[in-house]
C-alpha positions in Angstrom: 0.0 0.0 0.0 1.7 3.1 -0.8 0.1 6.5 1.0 1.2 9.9 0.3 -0.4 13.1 1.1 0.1 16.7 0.7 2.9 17.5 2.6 4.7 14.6 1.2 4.9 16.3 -2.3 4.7 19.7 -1.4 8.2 20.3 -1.3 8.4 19.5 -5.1 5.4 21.3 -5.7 7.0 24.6 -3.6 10.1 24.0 -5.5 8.4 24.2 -9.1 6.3 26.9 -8.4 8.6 29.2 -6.2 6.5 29.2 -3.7 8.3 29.6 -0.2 5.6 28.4 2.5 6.8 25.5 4.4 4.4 22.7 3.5 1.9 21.3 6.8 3.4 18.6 8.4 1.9 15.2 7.3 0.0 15.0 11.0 -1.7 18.0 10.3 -2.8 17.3 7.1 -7.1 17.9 6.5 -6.7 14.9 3.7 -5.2 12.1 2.0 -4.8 10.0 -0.8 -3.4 6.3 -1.2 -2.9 3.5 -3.7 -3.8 0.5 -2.7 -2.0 -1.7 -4.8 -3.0 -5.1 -4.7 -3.4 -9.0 -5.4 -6.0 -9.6 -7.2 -6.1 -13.6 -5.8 -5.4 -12.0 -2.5 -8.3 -9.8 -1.4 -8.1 -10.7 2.4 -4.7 -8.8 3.0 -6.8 -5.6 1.4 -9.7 -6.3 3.6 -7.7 -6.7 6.8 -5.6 -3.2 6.3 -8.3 -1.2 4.8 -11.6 -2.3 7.3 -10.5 -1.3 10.2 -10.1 2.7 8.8 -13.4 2.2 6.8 -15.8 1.0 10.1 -13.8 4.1 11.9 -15.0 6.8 9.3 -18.2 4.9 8.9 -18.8 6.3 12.7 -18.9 10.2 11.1 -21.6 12.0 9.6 -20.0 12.0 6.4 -21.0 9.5 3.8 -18.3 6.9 1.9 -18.3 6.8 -1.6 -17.6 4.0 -3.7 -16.5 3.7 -7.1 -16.4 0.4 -8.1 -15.7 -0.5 -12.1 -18.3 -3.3 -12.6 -19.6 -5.0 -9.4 -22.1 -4.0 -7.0 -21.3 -4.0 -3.5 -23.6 -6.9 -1.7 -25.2 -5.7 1.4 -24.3 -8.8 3.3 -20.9 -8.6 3.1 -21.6 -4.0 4.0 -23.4 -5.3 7.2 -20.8 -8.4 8.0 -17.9 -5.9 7.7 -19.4 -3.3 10.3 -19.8 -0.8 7.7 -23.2 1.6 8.0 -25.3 0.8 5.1 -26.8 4.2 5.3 -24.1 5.8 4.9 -22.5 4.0 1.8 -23.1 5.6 -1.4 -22.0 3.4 -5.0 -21.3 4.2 -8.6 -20.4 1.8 -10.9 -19.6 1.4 -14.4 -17.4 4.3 -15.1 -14.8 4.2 -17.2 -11.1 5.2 -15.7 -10.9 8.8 -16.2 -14.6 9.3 -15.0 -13.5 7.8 -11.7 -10.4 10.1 -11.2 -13.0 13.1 -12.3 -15.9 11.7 -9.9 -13.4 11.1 -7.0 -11.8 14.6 -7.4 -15.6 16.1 -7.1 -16.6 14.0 -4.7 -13.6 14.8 -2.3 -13.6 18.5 -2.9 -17.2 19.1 -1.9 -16.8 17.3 2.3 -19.6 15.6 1.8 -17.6 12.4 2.4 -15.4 10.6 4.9 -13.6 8.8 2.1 -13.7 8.1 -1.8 -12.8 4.7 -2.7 -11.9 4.0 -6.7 -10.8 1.5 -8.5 -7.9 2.6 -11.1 -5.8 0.2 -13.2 -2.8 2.6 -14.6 -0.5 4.0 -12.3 -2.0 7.8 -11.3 0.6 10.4 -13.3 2.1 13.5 -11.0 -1.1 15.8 -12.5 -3.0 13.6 -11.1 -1.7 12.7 -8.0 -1.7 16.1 -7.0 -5.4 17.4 -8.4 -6.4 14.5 -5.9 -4.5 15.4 -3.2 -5.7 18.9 -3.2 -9.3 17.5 -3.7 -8.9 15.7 -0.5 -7.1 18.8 1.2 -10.3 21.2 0.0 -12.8 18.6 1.2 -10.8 17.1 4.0 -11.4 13.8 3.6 -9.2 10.2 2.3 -9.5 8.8 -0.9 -7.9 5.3 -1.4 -7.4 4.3 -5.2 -7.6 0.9 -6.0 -5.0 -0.6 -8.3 -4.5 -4.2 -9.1 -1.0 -5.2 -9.6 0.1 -5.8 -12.8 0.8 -9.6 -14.1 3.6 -10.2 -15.9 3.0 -10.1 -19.6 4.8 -13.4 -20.3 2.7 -15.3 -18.1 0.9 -18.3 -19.8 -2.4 -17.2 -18.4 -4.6 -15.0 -20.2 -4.4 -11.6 -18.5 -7.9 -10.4 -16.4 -9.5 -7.2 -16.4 -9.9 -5.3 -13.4 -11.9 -7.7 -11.0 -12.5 -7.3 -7.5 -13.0 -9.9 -5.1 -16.8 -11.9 -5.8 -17.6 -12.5 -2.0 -18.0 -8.4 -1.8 -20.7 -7.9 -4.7 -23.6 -10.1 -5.6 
């Protein structure tokens, strides 16, 4: 899982731009982003590391947003994994660059705790930082989702992006 927020690439930013105001220490920082990267045939390391944070922001006000590429979320598994169904929103079926749009709207506006999205490519430095200051403005975590790759001489046929079944129905 790699996480980096705003201080950690405000330096680089300050540098580029000129501008001379110390960046906010990491522990004061109002948001985050991460990529989670992950085995696909391995969902239950993801599940363990990532539960614990989502039943914690599940206790705020604030809803959590998923955007999930396919699948929809079963409400069994929502209620077995102590997250509160009423305050669980899900999109599905966008394409990759409507998630990164959706999730940069939906962080900047505070109306949620965290933005979960599933993303394929590796995010680029533009984006990296448009999300970063999406999640500063709305101050809230967004976690993207990114499968890691296979290597291309495997004998198996190479998946698309799946996520594990036992969480969608």
């Amino acid at each position: 899982m790699y996480t980096s927020g705003f201080a950690n690439r405000a330096s680089t930013l300050n540098a580029m731009t000129g501008n001379r105001t110390p960046a906010k220490p990491a522990g004061n920082s109002a948001g985050l982003i991460s990529e989670v990267v992950y085995r696909e045939d391995q969902p239950a390391m993801t599940q363990l590391l990532l539960l614990p944070l989502l039943q914690q922001l599940g206790q705020q006000s604030r809803w959590q947003l998923w955007l999930t590429p396919q699948q929809k979320l079963s409400r069994q598994w929502v209620q077995a994994a102590g997250l509160p169904l009423t305050k669980l929103m899900q999109i599905s079926q966008l394409s990759p660059d409507d998630t990164l749009e959706s999730m940069i709207r939906a962080l900047r506006t505070g109306n949620y705790s965290v933005v979960i999205g599933w993303h394929a490519e590796e995010l680029t430095d533009d984006e990296h930082q448009r999300l970063v200051q999406a999640a500063e403005e709305g101050n809230a975590m967004g976690f993207i989702m990114r499968p890691v790759r296979r290597d291309p001489h495997a004998t198996r046929q190479l998946s698309g992006l799946k996520i594990h079944s036992n969480l969608y129905h």
